[in-house]
Coordinates of C-alpha atoms and ligand atoms in Angstrom, one line a residue:
X1 CA -2.1 -2.2 -7.2
X2 CA -4.9 -3.4 -9.4
X3 CA -4.0 -5.9 -12.0
X4 CA -5.8 -9.2 -12.2
X5 CA -5.6 -11.5 -9.3
X6 CA -4.2 -14.2 -11.4
X7 CA -1.0 -12.2 -11.8
X8 CA -0.7 -11.6 -8.1
X9 CA 2.0 -13.4 -6.2
X10 CA 1.0 -16.5 -4.5
X11 CA 4.1 -18.1 -3.0
X12 CA 3.2 -19.4 0.4
X13 CA 3.3 -23.2 0.4
X14 CA 4.3 -23.5 4.1
X15 CA 2.5 -26.0 6.2
X16 CA 1.6 -23.8 9.0
X17 CA -2.0 -23.3 7.9
X18 CA -2.8 -26.7 9.4
X19 CA -2.5 -25.3 12.9
X20 CA -5.6 -23.2 12.1
X21 CA -7.4 -25.8 10.1
X22 CA -7.3 -28.2 13.0
X23 CA -8.0 -25.8 15.8
X24 CA -10.6 -23.7 14.0
X25 CA -14.1 -25.0 14.6
X26 CA -15.3 -22.6 11.9
X27 CA -13.4 -24.5 9.2
X28 CA -14.8 -27.8 10.3
X29 CA -18.3 -26.6 10.0
X30 CA -17.5 -25.1 6.6
X31 CA -16.2 -28.4 5.3
X32 CA -19.5 -30.0 6.1
X33 CA -20.9 -28.0 3.2
X34 CA -23.5 -25.2 2.8
X35 CA -23.5 -21.9 4.6
X36 CA -21.8 -23.1 7.8
X37 CA -21.9 -21.5 11.2
X38 CA -18.5 -20.0 10.5
X39 CA -19.7 -17.9 7.6
X40 CA -23.0 -17.1 9.3
X41 CA -21.1 -15.9 12.3
X42 CA -18.8 -13.8 10.2
X43 CA -21.7 -12.3 8.2
X44 CA -23.5 -11.2 11.4
X45 CA -22.6 -7.5 11.7
X46 CA -19.9 -7.1 14.3
X47 CA -19.2 -3.4 14.2
X48 CA -18.5 -2.0 17.7
X49 CA -18.2 -5.5 19.1
X50 CA -14.7 -5.5 20.5
X51 CA -16.1 -5.8 24.0
X52 CA -13.9 -4.6 26.8
X53 CA -11.7 -2.5 24.5
X54 CA -11.4 1.2 24.7
X55 CA -13.7 1.7 21.7
X56 CA -16.8 0.3 23.4
X57 CA -17.5 3.6 25.3
X58 CA -16.6 6.0 22.4
X59 CA -19.4 7.5 20.4
X60 CA -18.7 7.3 16.6
X61 CA -18.1 10.2 14.4
X62 CA -21.1 11.6 12.6
X63 CA -21.2 11.2 8.8
X64 CA -22.7 14.4 7.6
X65 CA -22.9 14.1 3.8
X66 CA -25.4 12.6 1.5
X67 CA -24.0 9.4 0.0
X68 CA -23.7 9.1 -3.8
X69 CA -24.7 6.3 -6.1
X70 CA -22.4 3.8 -7.7
X71 CA -21.0 5.2 -11.0
X72 CA -19.6 3.9 -14.2
X73 CA -18.8 7.4 -15.6
X74 CA -15.3 8.4 -16.6
X75 CA -15.3 11.1 -14.0
X76 CA -14.8 11.9 -10.3
X77 CA -18.1 12.2 -8.5
X78 CA -18.4 13.7 -5.0
X79 CA -21.4 14.5 -2.8
X80 CA -23.6 17.5 -3.1
X81 CA -21.8 20.5 -1.6
X82 CA -18.3 19.3 -2.5
X83 CA -15.9 20.1 -5.3
X84 CA -13.1 17.9 -6.6
X85 CA -10.3 19.0 -8.9
X86 CA -7.3 17.1 -10.3
X87 CA -3.8 18.4 -9.8
X88 CA -0.3 17.0 -10.1
X89 CA -0.9 14.4 -12.9
X90 CA 1.7 12.0 -14.1
X91 CA 4.2 13.9 -16.3
X92 CA 3.8 17.4 -14.9
X93 CA 7.1 18.8 -13.6
X94 CA 7.6 18.4 -9.9
X95 CA 9.2 21.9 -9.8
X96 CA 12.9 21.5 -9.5
X97 CA 14.4 24.9 -10.1
X98 CA 15.6 25.3 -13.7
X99 CA 14.5 21.8 -14.6
X100 CA 10.8 21.8 -15.3
X101 CA 10.1 20.0 -18.6
X102 CA 6.4 20.2 -19.7
X103 CA 4.4 17.0 -20.2
X104 CA 4.1 15.8 -23.7
X105 CA 0.7 14.3 -24.3
X106 CA 2.2 12.0 -27.0
X107 CA 4.4 10.4 -24.4
X108 CA 7.4 11.9 -26.1
X109 CA 9.2 13.0 -22.9
X110 CA 12.7 11.4 -22.6
X111 CA 13.8 9.3 -19.6
X112 CA 15.8 12.3 -18.3
X113 CA 12.7 14.5 -18.5
X114 CA 10.6 11.9 -16.8
X115 CA 13.0 11.9 -13.9
X116 CA 12.1 15.6 -13.3
X117 CA 8.4 15.0 -13.6
X118 CA 5.8 13.2 -11.4
X119 CA 5.9 9.5 -11.9
X120 CA 3.1 7.2 -13.0
X121 CA 0.5 5.4 -11.0
X122 CA 0.1 7.6 -7.9
X123 CA -0.5 5.7 -4.7
X124 CA 0.2 6.5 -1.0
X125 CA 0.3 10.3 -0.2
X126 CA 0.8 12.5 2.8
X127 CA 0.5 16.3 3.4
X128 CA 3.2 18.0 5.4
X129 CA 2.2 21.6 6.4
X130 CA 4.6 24.5 5.8
X131 CA 3.6 27.2 8.4
X132 CA 0.6 27.3 10.6
X133 CA -2.2 28.6 8.4
X134 CA -2.9 25.3 6.6
X135 CA -2.6 27.0 3.2
X136 CA 0.8 25.7 2.1
X137 CA 2.5 22.3 2.4
X138 CA 4.4 19.5 0.8
X139 CA 2.8 16.4 -0.7
X140 CA 5.0 13.3 -0.6
X141 CA 3.5 10.6 -2.9
X142 CA 4.3 7.1 -4.3
X143 CA 4.4 6.1 -7.9
X144 CA 3.7 2.4 -7.7
X145 CA 4.1 0.9 -11.2
X146 CA 3.9 1.8 -14.9
X147 CA 1.9 1.0 -18.0
X148 CA 4.4 0.8 -20.9
X149 CA 1.5 1.1 -23.3
X150 CA 1.0 4.7 -22.1
X151 CA 4.5 5.6 -21.1
X152 CA 6.0 5.3 -24.6
X153 CA 4.5 6.6 -27.8
X154 CA 4.8 3.1 -29.4
X155 CA 4.5 1.0 -26.3
X156 CA 6.6 -2.1 -26.4
X157 CA 7.1 -2.2 -30.2
X158 CA 10.8 -1.6 -29.7
X159 CA 12.8 -2.1 -26.5
X160 CA 15.8 0.2 -26.3
X161 CA 17.7 1.0 -23.1
X162 CA 16.0 4.5 -23.1
X163 CA 12.6 2.8 -22.4
X164 CA 14.0 0.9 -19.5
X165 CA 15.4 4.1 -18.1
X166 CA 12.2 6.0 -18.6
X167 CA 10.2 3.2 -16.8
X168 CA 12.7 3.4 -13.9
X169 CA 12.3 7.2 -13.8
X170 CA 8.5 6.9 -13.7
X171 CA 8.7 4.8 -10.5
X172 CA 9.4 5.9 -6.9
X173 CA 8.3 8.9 -4.9
X174 CA 7.7 12.6 -5.6
X175 CA 7.8 15.5 -3.2
X176 CA 5.9 18.6 -4.4
X177 CA 5.0 21.9 -2.8
X178 CA 1.3 22.9 -2.9
X179 CA -0.5 26.1 -1.8
X180 CA -4.0 27.3 -1.6
X181 CA -4.1 30.4 -3.9
X182 CA -7.2 32.3 -5.0
X183 CA -9.4 29.5 -3.6
X184 CA -7.6 26.7 -5.4
X185 CA -4.8 24.3 -4.4
X186 CA -2.0 24.5 -6.9
X187 CA 1.5 23.0 -7.3
X188 CA 4.1 25.6 -6.5
X189 CA 6.9 25.7 -9.1
X190 CA 9.7 26.0 -8.7
X191 CA 10.1 24.9 -5.1
X192 CA 13.3 24.2 -3.1
X193 CA 11.5 21.2 -1.6
X194 CA 10.7 19.5 -5.0
X195 CA 12.3 16.1 -5.3
X196 CA 12.1 12.8 -7.2
X197 CA 13.2 9.5 -6.0
X198 CA 13.3 6.9 -8.7
X199 CA 14.4 3.3 -9.3
X200 CA 18.0 4.5 -9.6
X201 CA 18.3 7.0 -6.7
X202 CA 20.8 5.9 -4.0
X203 CA 19.3 4.7 -0.8
X204 CA 21.2 3.9 2.4
X205 CA 20.5 0.7 4.1
X206 CA 20.1 0.6 7.9
X207 CA 19.2 -2.0 10.5
X208 CA 20.2 -5.7 10.9
X209 CA 20.4 -6.4 7.2
X210 CA 22.8 -3.5 6.4
X211 CA 26.1 -4.9 5.3
X212 CA 24.7 -8.5 5.5
X213 CA 26.2 -11.0 3.1
X214 CA 22.7 -11.5 1.6
X215 CA 22.7 -7.8 0.5
X216 CA 26.2 -7.6 -0.9
X217 CA 26.5 -7.4 -4.7
X218 CA 29.3 -6.9 -7.2
X219 CA 28.3 -3.2 -7.6
X220 CA 27.9 -2.7 -3.8
X221 CA 30.3 -5.1 -2.0
X222 CA 29.5 -3.3 1.3
X223 CA 25.8 -4.1 1.0
X224 CA 24.9 -0.7 2.3
X225 CA 23.7 1.4 -0.7
X226 CA 20.9 0.3 -3.0
X227 CA 20.0 2.1 -6.1
X228 CA 16.3 2.8 -6.2
X229 CA 12.9 2.0 -4.7
X230 CA 10.3 0.1 -6.5
X231 CA 6.5 -0.6 -6.5
X232 CA 5.9 1.9 -3.8
X233 CA 2.4 1.2 -2.7
X234 CA 0.9 2.5 0.5
X235 CA 2.5 5.1 2.7
X236 CA 2.7 6.2 6.3
X237 CA 4.0 9.2 8.2
X238 CA 5.9 9.5 11.4
X239 CA 5.4 11.8 14.4
X240 CA 8.9 13.1 13.6
X241 CA 7.8 14.3 10.2
X242 CA 9.2 11.7 7.8
X243 CA 7.4 9.7 5.1
X244 CA 7.3 5.9 5.0
X245 CA 6.8 4.1 1.8
X246 CA 6.4 0.3 1.2
X247 CA 8.1 -1.6 -1.6
X248 CA 5.3 -3.9 -2.6
X249 CA 5.4 -6.4 -5.5
X250 CA 9.1 -6.2 -6.2
X251 CA 9.4 -9.8 -7.4
X252 CA 7.9 -9.0 -10.8
X253 CA 10.9 -6.8 -11.7
X254 CA 13.5 -9.5 -11.6
X255 CA 14.3 -12.2 -14.1
X256 CA 14.9 -15.4 -12.2
X257 CA 16.4 -18.8 -13.1
X258 CA 14.4 -21.6 -14.6
X259 CA 14.7 -23.4 -11.3
X260 CA 14.7 -20.9 -8.5
X261 CA 16.1 -22.1 -5.2
X262 CA 13.9 -22.4 -2.1
X263 CA 14.5 -18.9 -0.9
X264 CA 13.8 -17.4 -4.3
X265 CA 10.7 -19.5 -4.7
X266 CA 9.3 -18.5 -1.4
X267 CA 9.6 -14.8 -2.5
X268 CA 7.9 -15.3 -5.8
X269 CA 10.9 -15.0 -8.1
X270 CA 10.0 -16.2 -11.6
X271 CA 11.5 -16.5 -15.0
X272 CA 9.2 -13.9 -16.5
X273 CA 9.3 -10.2 -15.6
X274 CA 6.8 -7.5 -15.9
X275 CA 9.1 -4.9 -17.5
X276 CA 12.1 -6.4 -19.3
X277 CA 14.4 -4.2 -17.3
X278 CA 17.0 -7.0 -17.0
X279 CA 17.7 -6.7 -20.7
X280 CA 19.3 -3.3 -20.2
X281 CA 20.0 -3.2 -16.4
X282 CA 21.9 -6.3 -15.2
X283 CA 20.8 -5.7 -11.6
X284 CA 17.4 -7.1 -12.5
X285 CA 18.9 -10.3 -13.9
X286 CA 18.7 -12.5 -10.7
X287 CA 20.7 -15.2 -12.4
X288 CA 23.7 -12.9 -12.6
X289 CA 23.1 -10.9 -9.4
X290 CA 20.9 -13.0 -7.1
X291 CA 21.4 -10.8 -4.0
X292 CA 19.9 -7.7 -5.8
X293 CA 16.6 -9.4 -5.2
X294 CA 17.1 -9.2 -1.4
X295 CA 17.7 -5.4 -1.6
X296 CA 14.0 -4.7 -2.3
X297 CA 10.9 -5.3 -0.2
X298 CA 11.7 -2.9 2.5
X299 CA 10.1 0.1 4.1
X300 CA 11.9 3.3 3.0
X301 CA 12.0 6.4 5.1
X302 CA 12.3 9.9 3.5
X303 CA 12.6 13.3 5.1
X304 CA 10.5 15.5 2.8
X305 CA 11.5 18.7 4.6
X306 CA 15.2 18.3 3.9
X307 CA 15.9 18.1 0.2
X308 CA 19.5 17.1 0.8
X309 CA 18.7 14.1 3.1
X310 CA 19.6 10.6 2.1
X311 CA 16.6 8.2 2.0
X312 CA 17.0 5.0 4.0
X313 CA 15.8 1.4 3.7
X314 CA 14.8 0.4 7.3
X315 CA 15.5 -3.3 7.4
X316 CA 14.6 -3.8 11.1
X317 CA 10.9 -3.5 9.9
X318 CA 11.4 -6.7 8.0
X319 CA 11.3 -7.6 4.3
X320 CA 7.9 -8.2 2.7
X321 CA 5.9 -7.2 -0.3
X322 CA 5.1 -4.3 2.0
X323 CA 1.8 -2.5 1.3
X324 CA 2.9 0.4 3.5
X325 CA 3.7 1.3 7.1
X326 CA 1.4 3.0 9.7
X327 CA 2.8 4.4 12.9
X328 CA 1.2 4.4 16.4
X329 CA 2.8 5.7 19.6
X330 CA 2.8 3.9 22.9
X331 CA 1.9 5.8 26.1
X332 CA 5.6 5.9 27.0
X333 CA 6.5 7.4 23.6
X334 CA 7.8 4.5 21.5
X335 CA 6.9 4.0 17.9
X336 CA 4.9 1.0 16.7
X337 CA 4.8 0.4 12.9
X338 CA 2.1 -1.8 11.4
X339 CA 2.4 -3.2 7.9
X340 CA 0.5 -5.6 5.8
X341 CA 2.1 -7.8 3.1
X342 CA -0.1 -7.8 0.0
X343 CA 0.2 -11.2 -1.4
X344 CA -2.1 -14.1 -1.1
X345 CA -1.7 -16.0 2.1
X346 CA 1.0 -13.6 3.5
X347 CA 1.2 -11.9 6.8
X348 CA 0.6 -8.8 9.0
X349 CA 3.6 -7.3 10.8
X350 CA 4.4 -4.8 13.5
X351 CA 7.6 -3.3 14.8
X352 CA 8.0 -1.8 18.2
X353 CA 10.9 0.6 18.6
X354 CA 13.4 0.0 21.5
X355 CA 13.8 3.7 22.2
X356 CA 11.4 6.6 22.7
X357 CA 10.7 9.2 20.1
X358 CA 13.1 12.1 20.7
X359 CA 12.0 15.7 20.5
X360 CA 13.6 18.2 18.2
X361 CA 16.3 20.3 19.8
X362 CA 20.1 20.8 20.2
X363 CA 20.1 22.0 16.6
X364 CA 18.4 18.9 15.3
X365 CA 15.0 18.7 13.6
X366 CA 12.7 16.0 14.9
X367 CA 13.6 13.9 11.8
X368 CA 17.3 14.2 12.5
X369 CA 16.8 13.5 16.2
X370 CA 15.1 10.2 15.3
X371 CA 17.3 9.2 12.4
X372 CA 18.1 5.7 14.0
X373 CA 14.8 5.2 15.8
X374 CA 13.5 2.6 13.3
X375 CA 16.8 0.7 13.4
X376 CA 16.4 -0.8 16.9
X377 CA 13.4 -2.7 18.2
X378 CA 11.4 -5.9 17.9
X379 CA 9.6 -7.2 14.8
X380 CA 6.5 -9.3 15.2
X381 CA 4.1 -11.2 13.0
X382 CA 0.4 -11.7 13.7
X383 CA -1.6 -14.8 14.6
X384 CA -5.3 -14.5 14.8
X385 CA -7.0 -17.3 16.7
X386 CA -10.5 -18.6 16.3
X387 CA -11.7 -17.4 19.7
X388 CA -11.2 -13.7 18.9
X389 CA -7.8 -13.5 20.6
X390 CA -4.5 -13.2 18.9
X391 CA -0.8 -13.1 19.4
X392 CA 2.2 -11.1 18.1
X393 CA 4.9 -13.6 17.5
X394 CA 8.5 -12.2 17.8
X395 CA 10.7 -12.5 14.8
X396 CA 13.9 -12.6 16.9
X397 CA 16.9 -14.7 16.0
X398 CA 17.6 -17.4 18.5
X399 CA 14.0 -17.5 19.8
X400 CA 11.9 -20.6 19.1
X401 CA 12.5 -22.1 15.7
X402 CA 14.5 -19.1 14.4
X403 CA 17.9 -20.8 14.9
X404 CA 21.0 -21.0 12.8
X405 CA 20.2 -24.7 12.3
X406 CA 16.9 -23.7 10.7
X407 CA 18.5 -21.2 8.4
X408 CA 18.4 -18.1 10.5
X409 CA 22.1 -17.4 11.4
X410 CA 21.5 -13.9 12.6
X411 CA 18.9 -11.2 12.8
X412 CA 19.9 -10.0 9.3
X413 CA 18.9 -13.3 7.9
X414 CA 15.6 -13.3 9.9
X415 CA 14.5 -9.9 8.4
X416 CA 15.6 -10.8 4.8
X417 CA 13.7 -14.1 5.2
X418 CA 10.8 -12.7 7.2
X419 CA 8.3 -14.9 5.3
X420 CA 10.2 -18.1 6.1
X421 CA 10.5 -17.0 9.7
X422 CA 6.8 -16.2 9.9
X423 CA 6.0 -19.6 8.4
X424 CA 8.1 -21.2 11.1
X425 CA 6.3 -19.4 13.9
X426 CA 2.9 -20.3 12.6
X427 CA 1.6 -16.9 11.7
X428 CA -1.9 -16.6 10.1
X429 CA -2.0 -16.6 6.3
X430 CA -4.2 -13.7 5.4
X431 CA -6.3 -12.6 2.4
X432 CA -3.8 -10.1 1.0
X433 CA -3.3 -7.5 3.7
X434 CA -3.3 -4.0 2.3
X435 CA -3.3 -0.6 4.2
X436 CA -3.4 -0.4 8.0
X437 CA -5.0 2.5 9.8
X438 CA -4.9 3.3 13.5
X439 CA -7.3 5.3 15.6
X440 CA -5.1 6.6 18.4
X441 CA -8.2 7.5 20.5
X442 CA -9.8 4.1 20.6
X443 CA -6.6 2.2 20.0
X444 CA -8.3 0.3 17.2
X445 CA -6.1 -0.9 14.4
X446 CA -7.8 -1.7 11.0
X447 CA -6.4 -3.7 8.1
X448 CA -7.9 -4.1 4.7
X449 CA -7.8 -7.7 3.5
X450 CA -8.5 -6.9 -0.1
X451 CA -9.5 -10.3 -1.6
X452 CA -8.2 -13.8 -2.1
X453 CA -9.9 -15.9 -4.8
X454 CA -7.4 -18.7 -4.1
X455 CA -8.7 -19.2 -0.5
X456 CA -10.2 -22.7 -0.2
X457 CA -9.1 -23.8 -3.7
X458 CA -7.6 -27.2 -4.2
X459 CA -4.1 -27.4 -2.6
X460 CA -4.5 -24.0 -1.0
X461 CA -5.3 -23.1 2.6
X462 CA -9.0 -23.3 3.6
X463 CA -11.0 -20.7 5.4
X464 CA -10.1 -19.8 9.0
X465 CA -11.8 -17.5 11.5
X466 CA -10.0 -14.3 10.3
X467 CA -10.3 -15.2 6.6
X468 CA -13.8 -16.8 6.6
X469 CA -14.7 -17.0 3.0
X470 CA -13.6 -19.4 0.2
X471 CA -13.0 -17.8 -3.2
X472 CA -13.0 -14.5 -1.4
X473 CA -13.4 -12.0 -4.3
X474 CA -14.9 -9.2 -2.0
X475 CA -12.5 -8.7 0.8
X476 CA -12.9 -7.7 4.5
X477 CA -11.6 -5.3 7.1
X478 CA -10.2 -6.9 10.2
X479 CA -9.9 -4.8 13.4
X480 CA -8.0 -5.4 16.6
X481 CA -6.9 -3.8 19.8
X482 CA -3.5 -4.8 21.2
X483 CA -3.8 -5.7 24.9
X484 CA -2.4 -3.0 27.2
X485 CA -0.9 -0.7 24.6
X486 CA 0.2 -0.7 21.0
X487 CA 3.2 -2.7 22.0
X488 CA 1.0 -5.5 23.5
X489 CA 2.0 -9.0 22.5
X490 CA -1.6 -10.3 22.6
X491 CA -4.7 -8.8 21.0
X492 CA -8.4 -9.1 20.5
X493 CA -9.9 -8.9 17.0
X494 CA -13.1 -9.1 15.0
X495 CA -14.2 -8.1 11.5
X496 CA -15.4 -4.5 11.2
X497 CA -17.1 -5.6 8.0
X498 CA -17.2 -8.1 5.1
X499 CA -17.5 -6.4 1.8
X500 CA -20.0 -7.7 -0.8
X501 CA -23.5 -7.3 -2.2
X502 CA -26.4 -9.1 -0.6
X503 CA -28.1 -9.5 -4.0
X504 CA -25.4 -12.0 -5.0
X505 CA -26.5 -15.6 -5.1
X506 CA -23.2 -16.9 -3.7
X507 CA -23.2 -16.5 0.1
X508 CA -19.4 -15.8 0.1
X509 CA -20.0 -12.8 -2.1
X510 CA -22.9 -11.2 -0.1
X511 CA -21.0 -9.6 2.7
X512 CA -22.5 -7.9 5.8
X513 CA -22.3 -4.2 4.9
X514 CA -24.5 -1.7 6.7
X515 CA -25.0 1.0 4.1
X516 CA -23.4 1.4 0.6
X517 CA -22.0 -1.5 -1.3
X518 CA -18.3 -1.9 -2.2
X519 CA -15.7 -4.6 -2.8
X520 CA -12.0 -5.0 -2.4
X521 CA -11.0 -2.6 0.3
X522 CA -7.4 -1.3 -0.1
X523 CA -6.6 2.2 1.2
X524 CA -7.6 3.0 4.8
X525 CA -7.2 6.3 6.6
X526 CA -8.5 7.4 10.0
X527 CA -9.2 11.1 10.1
X528 CA -9.0 13.4 13.2
X529 CA -12.7 12.7 14.0
X530 CA -12.3 9.0 13.9
X531 CA -13.9 8.4 10.4
X532 CA -12.4 5.4 8.7
X533 CA -12.0 6.3 5.0
X534 CA -12.1 3.2 2.8
X535 CA -10.7 3.1 -0.8
X536 CA -11.3 0.3 -3.2
X537 CA -9.3 -1.6 -5.8
X538 CA -11.5 -4.0 -7.8
X539 CA -9.3 -5.3 -10.6
X540 CA -10.1 -4.3 -14.2
X541 CA -11.3 -7.8 -15.2
X542 CA -13.9 -8.1 -12.5
X543 CA -15.1 -4.5 -12.4
X544 CA -18.8 -3.8 -13.2
X545 CA -19.5 -7.4 -14.1
X546 CA -20.8 -10.6 -12.5
X547 CA -20.8 -10.3 -8.7
X548 CA -19.5 -6.7 -9.0
X549 CA -22.1 -5.5 -11.4
X550 CA -24.0 -3.3 -8.9
X551 CA -20.8 -1.9 -7.3
X552 CA -19.6 0.5 -9.9
X553 CA -16.2 2.0 -10.5
X554 CA -13.6 2.0 -7.7
X555 CA -14.6 4.4 -5.0
X556 CA -14.0 5.9 -1.5
X557 CA -16.4 5.5 1.4
X558 CA -16.6 6.8 4.9
X559 CA -17.2 4.4 7.7
X560 CA -18.2 5.1 11.3
X561 CA -16.3 2.3 13.1
X562 CA -18.6 2.5 16.1
X563 CA -21.7 1.5 14.1
X564 CA -20.2 0.0 10.9
X565 CA -22.2 2.4 8.8
X566 CA -20.7 2.9 5.4
X567 CA -21.4 5.8 3.1
X568 CA -20.1 6.3 -0.5
X569 CA -18.2 9.6 -0.8
X570 CA -16.4 9.5 -4.1
X571 CA -16.5 7.5 -7.3
X572 CA -13.5 7.4 -9.7
X573 CA -13.1 7.4 -13.4
X574 CA -13.2 4.3 -15.6
X575 CA -10.6 1.6 -14.9
X576 CA -8.9 3.5 -12.0
X577 CA -8.3 2.5 -8.4
X578 CA -8.7 5.0 -5.6
X579 CA -5.7 4.9 -3.3
X580 CA -3.9 7.3 -0.9
X581 CA -5.7 9.9 1.2
X582 CA -4.5 12.7 3.4
X583 CA -6.1 15.8 4.9
X584 CA -4.8 19.2 5.9
X585 CA -4.6 19.6 9.7
X586 CA -7.8 21.7 9.7
X587 CA -9.7 18.9 8.0
X588 CA -11.0 21.2 5.3
X589 CA -9.0 19.9 2.3
X590 CA -8.6 16.2 1.4
X591 CA -6.1 14.9 -1.2
X592 CA -6.9 11.6 -2.8
X593 CA -4.9 9.8 -5.5
X594 CA -6.5 8.3 -8.6
X595 CA -4.3 5.5 -10.0
X596 CA -4.3 4.0 -13.5
X597 CA -7.5 5.6 -15.0
X598 CA -8.4 3.6 -18.1
X599 CA -6.5 0.4 -17.1
X600 CA -7.7 -2.3 -19.4
X601 CA -8.3 -5.9 -18.3
X602 CA -5.3 -8.1 -18.4
X603 CA -2.9 -6.3 -20.7
X604 CA -1.1 -3.0 -21.0
X605 CA -2.8 -0.1 -22.7
X606 CA -2.8 -0.1 -26.5
X607 CA -0.4 2.7 -27.5
X608 CA -2.5 3.1 -30.7
X609 CA -5.6 3.9 -28.7
X610 CA -4.5 5.3 -25.4
X611 CA -7.8 6.9 -24.5
X612 CA -10.0 3.9 -25.5
X613 CA -11.2 3.5 -21.9
X614 CA -10.6 6.9 -20.3
X615 CA -9.4 10.3 -21.0
X616 CA -9.4 11.4 -17.3
X617 CA -8.4 14.0 -16.1
X618 CA -7.6 16.0 -19.3
X619 CA -11.0 15.2 -21.0
X620 CA -11.8 15.3 -24.7
X621 CA -8.6 15.8 -26.7
X622 CA -6.4 14.3 -24.0
X623 CA -3.3 12.4 -25.2
X624 CA -3.7 9.7 -22.7
X625 CA -5.3 9.1 -19.2
X626 CA -3.0 10.1 -16.3
X627 CA -2.9 9.2 -12.6
X628 CA -3.4 12.4 -10.6
X629 CA -4.2 13.8 -7.2
X630 CA -7.7 15.0 -6.6
X631 CA -8.2 17.9 -4.2
X632 CA -11.6 17.8 -2.4
X633 CA -13.1 20.7 -0.6
X634 CA -16.6 21.7 0.7
X635 CA -18.1 24.6 -1.2
X636 CA -18.8 26.3 2.2
X637 CA -15.2 25.6 3.4
X638 CA -16.3 23.2 6.1
X639 CA -14.6 20.1 7.5
X640 CA -14.7 17.2 5.1
X641 CA -17.2 14.5 6.0
X642 CA -19.1 16.5 8.7
Ligands
FEO1 FE1 -0.2 -1.9 -4.4 FE2 -1.6 -4.0 -2.6 O1 -1.8 -2.6 -3.7
CA2 CA1 -2.8 -0.9 -2.4
CA3 CA1 -4.8 -3.4 -4.2

């Protein structure tokens, strides 16, 4: 999610930062002024420096393409020898048989039509092969948020219920079928797999919060069925073939009371909403239905291969402004799910399943055989200590401060109030944790900490070892290895890199990059060779100005984690963010999402001039810019990145 940082949620006023402030020698040096030893140490390149971990002996993957320059063009640019083509833009029909309304470039599609078309603002994405030849598959993808200035012909000039319904229909997740035909990947329409999940689709609730009093509403007195998924940001996939999607900044959809209670306040509920949905859909009026707010902020699981399956909100994974969910597998076959919470000073989580992943068989697909796997296990939150070690703190009712007397009556209340539970345990307040990526071979886990301009400001937490820069506009990538296995409760960490530009005057904006410049890491994907693909999300106000002036439009880079070398691979059109990346199993096709091309600083697009900043991907004569999926191949058919 781009948007300006000032509109980002910033709700953590817990006192637990003092633990780090006192114990962290880095901060003490910082407070003495100047470029302290803390920042100097952080700026020293640390790639490949997790001594003693599995990665130390592994040679890095070779980056075999010639890097491209920063760009401010309204175009996708890829290296010499590669081709990129946009498919599946917002508004194209997903391919439901007999229900394939064409996109209207004047935004004249109805809400009912939008519910049959790809949503807006593509984000996380994953490719699921159909057959063995790598030429056909499904793409599951998120539609994170909307721009009402582009979604409706006259923007917000009027506000009838139909516009709320259309906005809700443009959210959620799409499943489309794609195939390589005549040398080009195309959307297959109709397809029996095609599907839309929107902000009104019924989702089952599972895990400790299912049926919990905090999830019960007038419309759902059982607390077990929620209509819709919202603000779906990053994604993950499971070894049993399902798609995981994170409900990120859900707070902005609800209209709260003038004086929110402590729980509402901790979760960022405010009076103002982003979308005015509460005016036509009472669920989003938190004054009338306060528990509806607790029914979002979950990881949802979808089986893309079964169009009749019911999607599920997995509450055992904890409630958060979830960026996404990334799965690793322990040596004994249990699933570990890592997830960042993208809000300023929030946390990094992991869930370890109680049971082993079950194989398909006895008439069940793998997805069916593991339909309750993510409902039983242990949820943890991360603490990163100044000496390079760390600890996963269990979010388990009854342990430590998580008692009924402290407001955690049962495990359901712990997961609904995961932020308060993490505060109580003294977890580390991070610089907006975005995507997590795992290299199964080296056991390294990477998390993008996209930025945090509030770090070190008056009344806010200061720097700590893991978040070493005040007014951190550039972001960093933290890396750790869990001791023993992915279920380890201790870890060792360092920074893979600090983003920035050494030409900047301010030391905190210089970074320690080896190779091409970038800022605000967001999407992360590790490919089969161990290349870490980094996608960026500089907000529209900061882009191509000031300390970002030499960095260009948002982009994607390849990083060799063994050396830290970074090479720019793709640059996006004006105003977009690059987010979501998946490859075919043969590594010869990459799908990348381009979100909100033409997004303007601060406000929604002007419906009177929708192409003022961008006409991507339709080009001259386009009605409006559209998020879309970019298909990247090598002209010689080779493996991407080699
Ligand atoms: Fe939706 Fe944190 O980006
Ligand atoms: Ca993101
Ligand atoms: Ca982001």
